[in-house]
């Protein structure tokens, strides 16, 4: 998978090089490039915003900068061909061949290395569109336009289901807005070259989309096969079965006088599974009762939930 991020604060995305993401880059599973939107500005002040039509507070990011930026990132032309992919922050680098231009010289720099990868000077002809519809490649019938993700508090909710869907994409492009937002025509026009999704990570307002991109990239990348060490470990995640995950414990068996629940030491796997299910149900009814509407509950589940006051006038 290749991830491109367009932002006026490239440094904000540096965490993408660390931990899980860094490991994915190291293994050649991921390529990540961050592009400074100001590379596409037209004036000495490198302006990217202007006051809103219709009045009101704040500033709106201008289409005359965002439009060409997204054209170039789609085709990996112009300034977009010049941003070297991020290198992993991990100490032991072993960049595979899938990481275009990253780490080949192993000097650990993240600066403005220009290897020309992806920049064949093909102008905007990188566009798909030889098939019947926009992005239809004619052979597979699949829409091969990259996915453009625009983080905004006005977007559709980003969920685990969204993360799973995006984890099978070849290319994700994130367009980070700041100020009051991006001129809507940018998003409408981008649909010519991209499949576009406007998404929100929750019901609160951030200053810009950068942190939301870190959140979403982490949720997506950990679902790509080979990124997490333990393949089974996301099958038991909160949300994977529609319930919140219950508590977990490790050694020592007694710590500050607090004991690990006996059942976990019993060696009885069926009993352990049932206990974990019960704890998931209890936690879910207490914290996120609305999630239960979408969960298939058997008789025993209902019994446990009733024990928590579920289904009574005062309960959930
Ligand atoms: Cl995705 N972006 C911004 N700027 N604020 C948000 C958000 C995204 N999700 C919740 N608040």
PDB file of C-alpha atoms and ligand atoms in Angstrom:
ATOM      1  CA  UNK A   1       0.000   0.000   0.000  1.00  0.00           C
ATOM      2  CA  UNK A   2       1.115   3.547  -0.718  1.00  0.00           C
ATOM      3  CA  UNK A   3      -0.077   6.439   1.466  1.00  0.00           C
ATOM      4  CA  UNK A   4       0.326  10.084   0.397  1.00  0.00           C
ATOM      5  CA  UNK A   5      -0.509  12.949   2.736  1.00  0.00           C
ATOM      6  CA  UNK A   6      -0.891  16.573   1.605  1.00  0.00           C
ATOM      7  CA  UNK A   7      -0.561  19.097   4.459  1.00  0.00           C
ATOM      8  CA  UNK A   8       0.817  22.514   5.349  1.00  0.00           C
ATOM      9  CA  UNK A   9       2.560  20.877   8.353  1.00  0.00           C
ATOM     10  CA  UNK A  10       4.605  17.949   6.978  1.00  0.00           C
ATOM     11  CA  UNK A  11       6.453  17.558  10.279  1.00  0.00           C
ATOM     12  CA  UNK A  12       3.174  16.727  11.987  1.00  0.00           C
ATOM     13  CA  UNK A  13       3.087  13.421  10.087  1.00  0.00           C
ATOM     14  CA  UNK A  14       6.535  12.310  11.261  1.00  0.00           C
ATOM     15  CA  UNK A  15       5.011   9.776  13.684  1.00  0.00           C
ATOM     16  CA  UNK A  16       4.066   7.732  10.596  1.00  0.00           C
ATOM     17  CA  UNK A  17       7.712   6.599  10.532  1.00  0.00           C
ATOM     18  CA  UNK A  18       7.565   5.072  13.990  1.00  0.00           C
ATOM     19  CA  UNK A  19       6.454   1.818  15.578  1.00  0.00           C
ATOM     20  CA  UNK A  20       3.987  -0.225  13.533  1.00  0.00           C
ATOM     21  CA  UNK A  21       4.067   2.101  10.546  1.00  0.00           C
ATOM     22  CA  UNK A  22       7.875   2.188  10.620  1.00  0.00           C
ATOM     23  CA  UNK A  23       7.930  -1.595  10.700  1.00  0.00           C
ATOM     24  CA  UNK A  24       5.598  -1.784   7.706  1.00  0.00           C
ATOM     25  CA  UNK A  25       7.850   0.636   5.797  1.00  0.00           C
ATOM     26  CA  UNK A  26      10.912  -1.372   6.792  1.00  0.00           C
ATOM     27  CA  UNK A  27       9.336  -4.585   5.530  1.00  0.00           C
ATOM     28  CA  UNK A  28       8.403  -3.004   2.221  1.00  0.00           C
ATOM     29  CA  UNK A  29       4.680  -3.417   2.909  1.00  0.00           C
ATOM     30  CA  UNK A  30       4.112   0.351   2.948  1.00  0.00           C
ATOM     31  CA  UNK A  31       5.351   3.440   1.161  1.00  0.00           C
ATOM     32  CA  UNK A  32       4.471   6.750   2.804  1.00  0.00           C
ATOM     33  CA  UNK A  33       5.106  10.189   1.272  1.00  0.00           C
ATOM     34  CA  UNK A  34       4.212  13.538   2.817  1.00  0.00           C
ATOM     35  CA  UNK A  35       3.763  16.572   0.564  1.00  0.00           C
ATOM     36  CA  UNK A  36       3.889  20.242   1.577  1.00  0.00           C
ATOM     37  CA  UNK A  37       0.804  21.926   0.116  1.00  0.00           C
ATOM     38  CA  UNK A  38       2.755  25.199  -0.106  1.00  0.00           C
ATOM     39  CA  UNK A  39       4.863  23.670  -2.903  1.00  0.00           C
ATOM     40  CA  UNK A  40       1.822  24.376  -5.098  1.00  0.00           C
ATOM     41  CA  UNK A  41       1.239  27.998  -3.975  1.00  0.00           C
ATOM     42  CA  UNK A  42       1.817  30.745  -6.519  1.00  0.00           C
ATOM     43  CA  UNK A  43       3.157  33.720  -4.534  1.00  0.00           C
ATOM     44  CA  UNK A  44       6.151  34.689  -2.406  1.00  0.00           C
ATOM     45  CA  UNK A  45       4.061  34.427   0.756  1.00  0.00           C
ATOM     46  CA  UNK A  46       3.131  30.848  -0.211  1.00  0.00           C
ATOM     47  CA  UNK A  47      -0.537  31.650   0.437  1.00  0.00           C
ATOM     48  CA  UNK A  48      -2.963  28.739   0.697  1.00  0.00           C
ATOM     49  CA  UNK A  49      -6.081  30.421   2.113  1.00  0.00           C
ATOM     50  CA  UNK A  50      -8.488  33.324   1.615  1.00  0.00           C
ATOM     51  CA  UNK A  51     -11.569  34.802   3.322  1.00  0.00           C
ATOM     52  CA  UNK A  52     -14.874  32.993   2.873  1.00  0.00           C
ATOM     53  CA  UNK A  53     -17.482  34.093   0.316  1.00  0.00           C
ATOM     54  CA  UNK A  54     -20.654  35.019   2.184  1.00  0.00           C
ATOM     55  CA  UNK A  55     -18.664  36.322   5.123  1.00  0.00           C
ATOM     56  CA  UNK A  56     -18.025  34.777   8.501  1.00  0.00           C
ATOM     57  CA  UNK A  57     -14.981  34.027  10.610  1.00  0.00           C
ATOM     58  CA  UNK A  58     -11.825  32.218   9.611  1.00  0.00           C
ATOM     59  CA  UNK A  59     -10.219  31.402   6.321  1.00  0.00           C
ATOM     60  CA  UNK A  60     -10.903  28.870   3.574  1.00  0.00           C
ATOM     61  CA  UNK A  61      -8.185  26.941   1.727  1.00  0.00           C
ATOM     62  CA  UNK A  62      -8.110  27.972  -1.940  1.00  0.00           C
ATOM     63  CA  UNK A  63      -8.939  25.660  -4.866  1.00  0.00           C
ATOM     64  CA  UNK A  64      -6.205  27.145  -7.080  1.00  0.00           C
ATOM     65  CA  UNK A  65      -3.564  25.562  -4.831  1.00  0.00           C
ATOM     66  CA  UNK A  66      -5.359  22.364  -3.775  1.00  0.00           C
ATOM     67  CA  UNK A  67      -6.512  21.460  -7.319  1.00  0.00           C
ATOM     68  CA  UNK A  68      -3.047  21.210  -8.908  1.00  0.00           C
ATOM     69  CA  UNK A  69      -1.675  19.578  -5.731  1.00  0.00           C
ATOM     70  CA  UNK A  70      -4.205  16.743  -5.913  1.00  0.00           C
ATOM     71  CA  UNK A  71      -3.709  16.390  -9.694  1.00  0.00           C
ATOM     72  CA  UNK A  72       0.041  15.950  -9.151  1.00  0.00           C
ATOM     73  CA  UNK A  73      -0.314  13.566  -6.212  1.00  0.00           C
ATOM     74  CA  UNK A  74      -2.700  11.359  -8.210  1.00  0.00           C
ATOM     75  CA  UNK A  75      -0.230  11.153 -11.096  1.00  0.00           C
ATOM     76  CA  UNK A  76       2.939  11.477  -8.952  1.00  0.00           C
ATOM     77  CA  UNK A  77       4.071  14.358 -11.136  1.00  0.00           C
ATOM     78  CA  UNK A  78       5.445  17.853 -10.413  1.00  0.00           C
ATOM     79  CA  UNK A  79       6.363  18.544  -6.767  1.00  0.00           C
ATOM     80  CA  UNK A  80       4.659  15.259  -5.800  1.00  0.00           C
ATOM     81  CA  UNK A  81       7.348  13.334  -7.695  1.00  0.00           C
ATOM     82  CA  UNK A  82       9.993  15.103  -5.627  1.00  0.00           C
ATOM     83  CA  UNK A  83       8.930  14.217  -2.087  1.00  0.00           C
ATOM     84  CA  UNK A  84      10.960  11.202  -1.098  1.00  0.00           C
ATOM     85  CA  UNK A  85       9.009   8.522   0.740  1.00  0.00           C
ATOM     86  CA  UNK A  86       9.480   8.576   4.499  1.00  0.00           C
ATOM     87  CA  UNK A  87      12.126   6.293   5.860  1.00  0.00           C
ATOM     88  CA  UNK A  88      11.490   4.119   8.840  1.00  0.00           C
ATOM     89  CA  UNK A  89      12.605   5.510  12.198  1.00  0.00           C
ATOM     90  CA  UNK A  90      13.554   1.999  13.296  1.00  0.00           C
ATOM     91  CA  UNK A  91      17.195   1.258  13.937  1.00  0.00           C
ATOM     92  CA  UNK A  92      17.496  -1.871  11.812  1.00  0.00           C
ATOM     93  CA  UNK A  93      16.582  -0.972   8.302  1.00  0.00           C
ATOM     94  CA  UNK A  94      16.086  -3.616   5.659  1.00  0.00           C
ATOM     95  CA  UNK A  95      14.040  -1.827   3.054  1.00  0.00           C
ATOM     96  CA  UNK A  96      12.659  -4.248   0.520  1.00  0.00           C
ATOM     97  CA  UNK A  97      12.344  -3.574  -3.192  1.00  0.00           C
ATOM     98  CA  UNK A  98       8.738  -2.451  -2.770  1.00  0.00           C
ATOM     99  CA  UNK A  99       9.905   0.704  -1.005  1.00  0.00           C
ATOM    100  CA  UNK A 100      10.639   2.975  -3.939  1.00  0.00           C
ATOM    101  CA  UNK A 101      13.792   4.937  -3.284  1.00  0.00           C
ATOM    102  CA  UNK A 102      13.625   4.524   0.486  1.00  0.00           C
ATOM    103  CA  UNK A 103      16.655   3.543   2.447  1.00  0.00           C
ATOM    104  CA  UNK A 104      18.658   2.363  -0.519  1.00  0.00           C
ATOM    105  CA  UNK A 105      21.677   4.318   0.679  1.00  0.00           C
ATOM    106  CA  UNK A 106      20.896   3.669   4.315  1.00  0.00           C
ATOM    107  CA  UNK A 107      22.097   7.074   5.471  1.00  0.00           C
ATOM    108  CA  UNK A 108      19.112   7.654   7.682  1.00  0.00           C
ATOM    109  CA  UNK A 109      18.185  11.007   6.202  1.00  0.00           C
ATOM    110  CA  UNK A 110      14.619  12.089   5.740  1.00  0.00           C
ATOM    111  CA  UNK A 111      15.477  15.246   3.850  1.00  0.00           C
ATOM    112  CA  UNK A 112      14.822  16.236   0.284  1.00  0.00           C
ATOM    113  CA  UNK A 113      16.273  13.220  -1.439  1.00  0.00           C
ATOM    114  CA  UNK A 114      15.104  13.285  -5.030  1.00  0.00           C
ATOM    115  CA  UNK A 115      15.269  10.003  -6.837  1.00  0.00           C
ATOM    116  CA  UNK A 116      12.689  10.770  -9.452  1.00  0.00           C
ATOM    117  CA  UNK A 117      10.732   7.649  -8.579  1.00  0.00           C
ATOM    118  CA  UNK A 118       7.290   7.855 -10.062  1.00  0.00           C
ATOM    119  CA  UNK A 119       8.164  11.038 -11.949  1.00  0.00           C
ATOM    120  CA  UNK A 120       8.289   9.980 -15.544  1.00  0.00           C
ATOM    121  CA  UNK A 121       7.157  13.369 -16.732  1.00  0.00           C
ATOM    122  CA  UNK A 122       3.949  11.895 -18.000  1.00  0.00           C
ATOM    123  CA  UNK A 123       2.016  15.020 -17.096  1.00  0.00           C
ATOM    124  CA  UNK A 124      -1.516  14.239 -15.943  1.00  0.00           C
ATOM    125  CA  UNK A 125      -1.721  11.172 -18.169  1.00  0.00           C
ATOM    126  CA  UNK A 126      -1.283   8.918 -15.151  1.00  0.00           C
ATOM    127  CA  UNK A 127      -5.054   9.128 -15.049  1.00  0.00           C
ATOM    128  CA  UNK A 128      -6.874   5.916 -15.471  1.00  0.00           C
ATOM    129  CA  UNK A 129      -9.862   6.271 -17.743  1.00  0.00           C
ATOM    130  CA  UNK A 130      -9.186   4.073 -20.744  1.00  0.00           C
ATOM    131  CA  UNK A 131     -12.197   1.971 -19.780  1.00  0.00           C
ATOM    132  CA  UNK A 132     -15.854   2.812 -19.858  1.00  0.00           C
ATOM    133  CA  UNK A 133     -16.230   4.898 -16.728  1.00  0.00           C
ATOM    134  CA  UNK A 134     -13.833   7.125 -14.834  1.00  0.00           C
ATOM    135  CA  UNK A 135     -11.108   4.911 -13.399  1.00  0.00           C
ATOM    136  CA  UNK A 136     -12.430   1.775 -15.025  1.00  0.00           C
ATOM    137  CA  UNK A 137      -9.311  -0.031 -16.196  1.00  0.00           C
ATOM    138  CA  UNK A 138     -11.236  -1.953 -18.836  1.00  0.00           C
ATOM    139  CA  UNK A 139      -9.600  -5.272 -17.978  1.00  0.00           C
ATOM    140  CA  UNK A 140     -10.789  -6.041 -14.468  1.00  0.00           C
ATOM    141  CA  UNK A 141     -13.715  -3.621 -14.478  1.00  0.00           C
ATOM    142  CA  UNK A 142     -12.410  -2.464 -11.103  1.00  0.00           C
ATOM    143  CA  UNK A 143     -12.263   1.241 -10.337  1.00  0.00           C
ATOM    144  CA  UNK A 144      -8.507   1.761 -10.011  1.00  0.00           C
ATOM    145  CA  UNK A 145      -8.615   5.440  -9.115  1.00  0.00           C
ATOM    146  CA  UNK A 146      -6.855   6.059  -5.781  1.00  0.00           C
ATOM    147  CA  UNK A 147      -8.989   6.744  -2.739  1.00  0.00           C
ATOM    148  CA  UNK A 148      -8.897  10.404  -1.645  1.00  0.00           C
ATOM    149  CA  UNK A 149      -9.720  10.823   2.024  1.00  0.00           C
ATOM    150  CA  UNK A 150     -10.637  14.272   3.306  1.00  0.00           C
ATOM    151  CA  UNK A 151     -10.684  14.440   7.122  1.00  0.00           C
ATOM    152  CA  UNK A 152     -13.358  16.838   8.349  1.00  0.00           C
ATOM    153  CA  UNK A 153     -15.614  17.037  11.405  1.00  0.00           C
ATOM    154  CA  UNK A 154     -18.455  17.227   8.857  1.00  0.00           C
ATOM    155  CA  UNK A 155     -17.552  13.818   7.396  1.00  0.00           C
ATOM    156  CA  UNK A 156     -19.150  10.394   7.682  1.00  0.00           C
ATOM    157  CA  UNK A 157     -17.965   8.473  10.774  1.00  0.00           C
ATOM    158  CA  UNK A 158     -14.678   6.584  10.430  1.00  0.00           C
ATOM    159  CA  UNK A 159     -15.146   3.143  12.034  1.00  0.00           C
ATOM    160  CA  UNK A 160     -13.398  -0.223  12.257  1.00  0.00           C
ATOM    161  CA  UNK A 161     -15.424  -1.229   9.204  1.00  0.00           C
ATOM    162  CA  UNK A 162     -13.990   1.764   7.283  1.00  0.00           C
ATOM    163  CA  UNK A 163     -10.476   0.764   8.362  1.00  0.00           C
ATOM    164  CA  UNK A 164     -11.004  -2.820   7.173  1.00  0.00           C
ATOM    165  CA  UNK A 165     -12.351  -1.627   3.822  1.00  0.00           C
ATOM    166  CA  UNK A 166      -9.419   0.749   3.253  1.00  0.00           C
ATOM    167  CA  UNK A 167      -6.824  -1.862   4.315  1.00  0.00           C
ATOM    168  CA  UNK A 168      -7.168  -3.634   0.937  1.00  0.00           C
ATOM    169  CA  UNK A 169      -6.547  -0.472  -1.146  1.00  0.00           C
ATOM    170  CA  UNK A 170      -3.380   0.011  -3.211  1.00  0.00           C
ATOM    171  CA  UNK A 171      -3.275   3.782  -2.682  1.00  0.00           C
ATOM    172  CA  UNK A 172      -4.690   6.122  -0.062  1.00  0.00           C
ATOM    173  CA  UNK A 173      -4.295   9.907  -0.422  1.00  0.00           C
ATOM    174  CA  UNK A 174      -5.130  12.107   2.564  1.00  0.00           C
ATOM    175  CA  UNK A 175      -5.872  15.842   2.046  1.00  0.00           C
ATOM    176  CA  UNK A 176      -5.432  17.696   5.341  1.00  0.00           C
ATOM    177  CA  UNK A 177      -7.452  20.875   5.684  1.00  0.00           C
ATOM    178  CA  UNK A 178      -6.727  23.597   8.226  1.00  0.00           C
ATOM    179  CA  UNK A 179      -8.603  26.836   8.937  1.00  0.00           C
ATOM    180  CA  UNK A 180     -12.350  26.563   8.340  1.00  0.00           C
ATOM    181  CA  UNK A 181     -11.932  23.960   5.611  1.00  0.00           C
ATOM    182  CA  UNK A 182     -11.171  23.463   1.926  1.00  0.00           C
ATOM    183  CA  UNK A 183     -13.221  25.123  -0.852  1.00  0.00           C
ATOM    184  CA  UNK A 184     -15.882  22.482  -1.610  1.00  0.00           C
ATOM    185  CA  UNK A 185     -15.173  22.592  -5.349  1.00  0.00           C
ATOM    186  CA  UNK A 186     -11.794  20.931  -4.662  1.00  0.00           C
ATOM    187  CA  UNK A 187     -13.548  17.876  -3.250  1.00  0.00           C
ATOM    188  CA  UNK A 188     -16.164  17.854  -6.033  1.00  0.00           C
ATOM    189  CA  UNK A 189     -13.535  18.241  -8.764  1.00  0.00           C
ATOM    190  CA  UNK A 190     -11.210  15.597  -7.283  1.00  0.00           C
ATOM    191  CA  UNK A 191     -13.902  12.995  -7.999  1.00  0.00           C
ATOM    192  CA  UNK A 192     -12.661  13.079 -11.623  1.00  0.00           C
ATOM    193  CA  UNK A 193      -9.368  11.455 -10.613  1.00  0.00           C
ATOM    194  CA  UNK A 194     -10.173   9.842  -7.282  1.00  0.00           C
ATOM    195  CA  UNK A 195     -12.834   8.004  -5.382  1.00  0.00           C
ATOM    196  CA  UNK A 196     -13.499  10.530  -2.611  1.00  0.00           C
ATOM    197  CA  UNK A 197     -14.576  10.059   1.022  1.00  0.00           C
ATOM    198  CA  UNK A 198     -15.041  12.857   3.569  1.00  0.00           C
ATOM    199  CA  UNK A 199     -14.686  11.308   7.042  1.00  0.00           C
ATOM    200  CA  UNK A 200     -14.692  12.321  10.713  1.00  0.00           C
ATOM    201  CA  UNK A 201     -12.966  10.471  13.560  1.00  0.00           C
ATOM    202  CA  UNK A 202     -15.453  11.591  16.211  1.00  0.00           C
ATOM    203  CA  UNK A 203     -17.799  14.234  17.503  1.00  0.00           C
ATOM    204  CA  UNK A 204     -15.309  16.906  18.452  1.00  0.00           C
ATOM    205  CA  UNK A 205     -13.437  19.532  16.442  1.00  0.00           C
ATOM    206  CA  UNK A 206      -9.695  19.348  15.779  1.00  0.00           C
ATOM    207  CA  UNK A 207      -7.645  22.270  14.452  1.00  0.00           C
ATOM    208  CA  UNK A 208      -6.739  20.341  11.314  1.00  0.00           C
ATOM    209  CA  UNK A 209      -6.891  16.916   9.713  1.00  0.00           C
ATOM    210  CA  UNK A 210      -3.297  15.862  10.477  1.00  0.00           C
ATOM    211  CA  UNK A 211      -3.920  14.087  13.769  1.00  0.00           C
ATOM    212  CA  UNK A 212      -6.999  12.415  12.284  1.00  0.00           C
ATOM    213  CA  UNK A 213      -4.748  11.053   9.513  1.00  0.00           C
ATOM    214  CA  UNK A 214      -2.399   9.547  12.105  1.00  0.00           C
ATOM    215  CA  UNK A 215      -5.368   7.899  13.786  1.00  0.00           C
ATOM    216  CA  UNK A 216      -6.825   6.519  10.569  1.00  0.00           C
ATOM    217  CA  UNK A 217      -3.472   5.386   9.124  1.00  0.00           C
ATOM    218  CA  UNK A 218      -2.721   3.429  12.293  1.00  0.00           C
ATOM    219  CA  UNK A 219      -6.151   1.776  12.312  1.00  0.00           C
ATOM    220  CA  UNK A 220      -5.764   0.794   8.634  1.00  0.00           C
ATOM    221  CA  UNK A 221      -2.145  -0.325   8.587  1.00  0.00           C
ATOM    222  CA  UNK A 222      -2.446  -2.724  11.525  1.00  0.00           C
ATOM    223  CA  UNK A 223      -5.065  -4.663   9.531  1.00  0.00           C
ATOM    224  CA  UNK A 224      -2.725  -5.290   6.581  1.00  0.00           C
ATOM    225  CA  UNK A 225      -1.527  -8.910   6.696  1.00  0.00           C
ATOM    226  CA  UNK A 226       2.052  -9.163   7.929  1.00  0.00           C
ATOM    227  CA  UNK A 227       2.057  -5.879   9.844  1.00  0.00           C
ATOM    228  CA  UNK A 228       0.949  -7.181  13.225  1.00  0.00           C
ATOM    229  CA  UNK A 229       3.138  -9.978  14.576  1.00  0.00           C
ATOM    230  CA  UNK A 230       0.247 -12.049  15.872  1.00  0.00           C
ATOM    231  CA  UNK A 231      -2.209 -12.752  13.057  1.00  0.00           C
ATOM    232  CA  UNK A 232      -5.020 -13.695  15.434  1.00  0.00           C
ATOM    233  CA  UNK A 233      -4.677 -10.591  17.524  1.00  0.00           C
ATOM    234  CA  UNK A 234      -7.158  -8.448  15.646  1.00  0.00           C
ATOM    235  CA  UNK A 235      -9.793 -11.116  15.555  1.00  0.00           C
ATOM    236  CA  UNK A 236     -10.505 -10.456  19.233  1.00  0.00           C
ATOM    237  CA  UNK A 237     -10.338  -6.655  19.036  1.00  0.00           C
ATOM    238  CA  UNK A 238     -13.038  -4.498  20.450  1.00  0.00           C
ATOM    239  CA  UNK A 239     -15.577  -3.988  17.620  1.00  0.00           C
ATOM    240  CA  UNK A 240     -14.526  -7.024  15.612  1.00  0.00           C
ATOM    241  CA  UNK A 241     -17.476  -8.953  17.122  1.00  0.00           C
ATOM    242  CA  UNK A 242     -19.496  -5.829  17.866  1.00  0.00           C
ATOM    243  CA  UNK A 243     -18.669  -5.877  21.587  1.00  0.00           C
ATOM    244  CA  UNK A 244     -16.051  -4.037  23.623  1.00  0.00           C
ATOM    245  CA  UNK A 245     -13.117  -6.144  24.709  1.00  0.00           C
ATOM    246  CA  UNK A 246     -13.038  -7.073  28.404  1.00  0.00           C
ATOM    247  CA  UNK A 247     -10.113  -6.734  30.836  1.00  0.00           C
ATOM    248  CA  UNK A 248      -6.846  -8.648  30.463  1.00  0.00           C
ATOM    249  CA  UNK A 249      -4.219  -9.737  33.012  1.00  0.00           C
ATOM    250  CA  UNK A 250      -0.644 -11.018  33.193  1.00  0.00           C
ATOM    251  CA  UNK A 251       1.920 -11.916  35.883  1.00  0.00           C
ATOM    252  CA  UNK A 252       2.252 -11.523  38.812  1.00  0.00           C
ATOM    253  CA  UNK A 253      -0.866 -13.411  39.924  1.00  0.00           C
ATOM    254  CA  UNK A 254      -1.148 -11.119  42.949  1.00  0.00           C
ATOM    255  CA  UNK A 255      -0.075  -7.474  42.700  1.00  0.00           C
ATOM    256  CA  UNK A 256      -0.585  -4.940  45.492  1.00  0.00           C
ATOM    257  CA  UNK A 257      -3.013  -7.390  47.010  1.00  0.00           C
ATOM    258  CA  UNK A 258      -5.086  -7.557  43.818  1.00  0.00           C
ATOM    259  CA  UNK A 259      -5.652 -11.036  42.405  1.00  0.00           C
ATOM    260  CA  UNK A 260      -6.122 -12.142  38.832  1.00  0.00           C
ATOM    261  CA  UNK A 261      -9.621 -13.693  38.420  1.00  0.00           C
ATOM    262  CA  UNK A 262      -9.378 -17.410  39.311  1.00  0.00           C
ATOM    263  CA  UNK A 263     -11.090 -18.607  36.140  1.00  0.00           C
ATOM    264  CA  UNK A 264      -8.128 -17.388  34.052  1.00  0.00           C
ATOM    265  CA  UNK A 265      -5.844 -19.754  35.975  1.00  0.00           C
ATOM    266  CA  UNK A 266      -8.237 -22.717  35.773  1.00  0.00           C
ATOM    267  CA  UNK A 267      -6.967 -24.098  32.485  1.00  0.00           C
ATOM    268  CA  UNK A 268     -10.590 -24.655  31.421  1.00  0.00           C
ATOM    269  CA  UNK A 269     -10.724 -22.976  27.999  1.00  0.00           C
ATOM    270  CA  UNK A 270     -14.484 -23.155  27.631  1.00  0.00           C
ATOM    271  CA  UNK A 271     -14.908 -21.510  31.015  1.00  0.00           C
ATOM    272  CA  UNK A 272     -12.345 -18.835  30.120  1.00  0.00           C
ATOM    273  CA  UNK A 273     -14.133 -18.102  26.835  1.00  0.00           C
ATOM    274  CA  UNK A 274     -17.500 -17.825  28.591  1.00  0.00           C
ATOM    275  CA  UNK A 275     -16.018 -15.510  31.242  1.00  0.00           C
ATOM    276  CA  UNK A 276     -14.478 -13.291  28.554  1.00  0.00           C
ATOM    277  CA  UNK A 277     -17.795 -13.114  26.718  1.00  0.00           C
ATOM    278  CA  UNK A 278     -19.556 -12.145  29.967  1.00  0.00           C
ATOM    279  CA  UNK A 279     -17.000  -9.425  30.722  1.00  0.00           C
ATOM    280  CA  UNK A 280     -17.372  -8.073  27.162  1.00  0.00           C
ATOM    281  CA  UNK A 281     -21.136  -7.950  27.572  1.00  0.00           C
ATOM    282  CA  UNK A 282     -20.902  -6.225  30.975  1.00  0.00           C
ATOM    283  CA  UNK A 283     -18.482  -3.620  29.703  1.00  0.00           C
ATOM    284  CA  UNK A 284     -20.504  -2.994  26.567  1.00  0.00           C
ATOM    285  CA  UNK A 285     -23.813  -2.533  28.374  1.00  0.00           C
ATOM    286  CA  UNK A 286     -22.148  -0.140  30.837  1.00  0.00           C
ATOM    287  CA  UNK A 287     -20.203   1.973  28.355  1.00  0.00           C
ATOM    288  CA  UNK A 288     -21.742   1.557  24.893  1.00  0.00           C
ATOM    289  CA  UNK A 289     -25.233   0.055  25.292  1.00  0.00           C
ATOM    290  CA  UNK A 290     -26.237   1.145  21.773  1.00  0.00           C
ATOM    291  CA  UNK A 291     -23.714  -1.358  20.344  1.00  0.00           C
ATOM    292  CA  UNK A 292     -25.824  -4.251  21.649  1.00  0.00           C
ATOM    293  CA  UNK A 293     -28.554  -3.463  19.101  1.00  0.00           C
ATOM    294  CA  UNK A 294     -26.312  -4.910  16.369  1.00  0.00           C
ATOM    295  CA  UNK A 295     -25.079  -7.985  18.298  1.00  0.00           C
ATOM    296  CA  UNK A 296     -26.568 -11.445  18.127  1.00  0.00           C
ATOM    297  CA  UNK A 297     -27.348 -12.437  21.732  1.00  0.00           C
ATOM    298  CA  UNK A 298     -28.146 -15.943  22.963  1.00  0.00           C
ATOM    299  CA  UNK A 299     -30.082 -16.846  26.098  1.00  0.00           C
ATOM    300  CA  UNK A 300     -27.016 -16.901  28.307  1.00  0.00           C
ATOM    301  CA  UNK A 301     -25.920 -13.470  26.976  1.00  0.00           C
ATOM    302  CA  UNK A 302     -29.333 -12.015  27.844  1.00  0.00           C
ATOM    303  CA  UNK A 303     -29.150 -13.516  31.316  1.00  0.00           C
ATOM    304  CA  UNK A 304     -25.775 -11.859  31.939  1.00  0.00           C
ATOM    305  CA  UNK A 305     -27.057  -8.540  30.613  1.00  0.00           C
ATOM    306  CA  UNK A 306     -30.195  -8.688  32.756  1.00  0.00           C
ATOM    307  CA  UNK A 307     -27.870  -9.152  35.738  1.00  0.00           C
ATOM    308  CA  UNK A 308     -26.489  -5.712  34.808  1.00  0.00           C
ATOM    309  CA  UNK A 309     -29.925  -4.112  34.758  1.00  0.00           C
ATOM    310  CA  UNK A 310     -30.296  -4.350  30.974  1.00  0.00           C
ATOM    311  CA  UNK A 311     -33.885  -4.285  29.713  1.00  0.00           C
ATOM    312  CA  UNK A 312     -35.261  -2.770  32.928  1.00  0.00           C
ATOM    313  CA  UNK A 313     -36.694   0.779  32.952  1.00  0.00           C
ATOM    314  CA  UNK A 314     -33.581   2.156  34.635  1.00  0.00           C
ATOM    315  CA  UNK A 315     -31.116   0.058  32.662  1.00  0.00           C
ATOM    316  CA  UNK A 316     -29.988   0.423  29.086  1.00  0.00           C
TER     317      UNK A 316
HETATM  318 CL1  LIG B   1     -11.282  13.991  10.522  1.00  0.00          CL
HETATM  319  N1  LIG B   1     -10.812  16.522  11.107  1.00  0.00           N
HETATM  320  C1  LIG B   1     -10.934  17.594  11.895  1.00  0.00           C
HETATM  321  N2  LIG B   1     -10.326  18.732  11.543  1.00  0.00           N
HETATM  322  N3  LIG B   1     -11.634  17.606  13.009  1.00  0.00           N
HETATM  323  C2  LIG B   1     -12.218  16.472  13.342  1.00  0.00           C
HETATM  324  C3  LIG B   1     -12.136  15.313  12.575  1.00  0.00           C
HETATM  325  C4  LIG B   1     -11.411  15.372  11.452  1.00  0.00           C
HETATM  326  N4  LIG B   1     -12.845  14.345  13.168  1.00  0.00           N
HETATM  327  C5  LIG B   1     -13.342  14.888  14.253  1.00  0.00           C
HETATM  328  N5  LIG B   1     -12.978  16.165  14.369  1.00  0.00           N
END
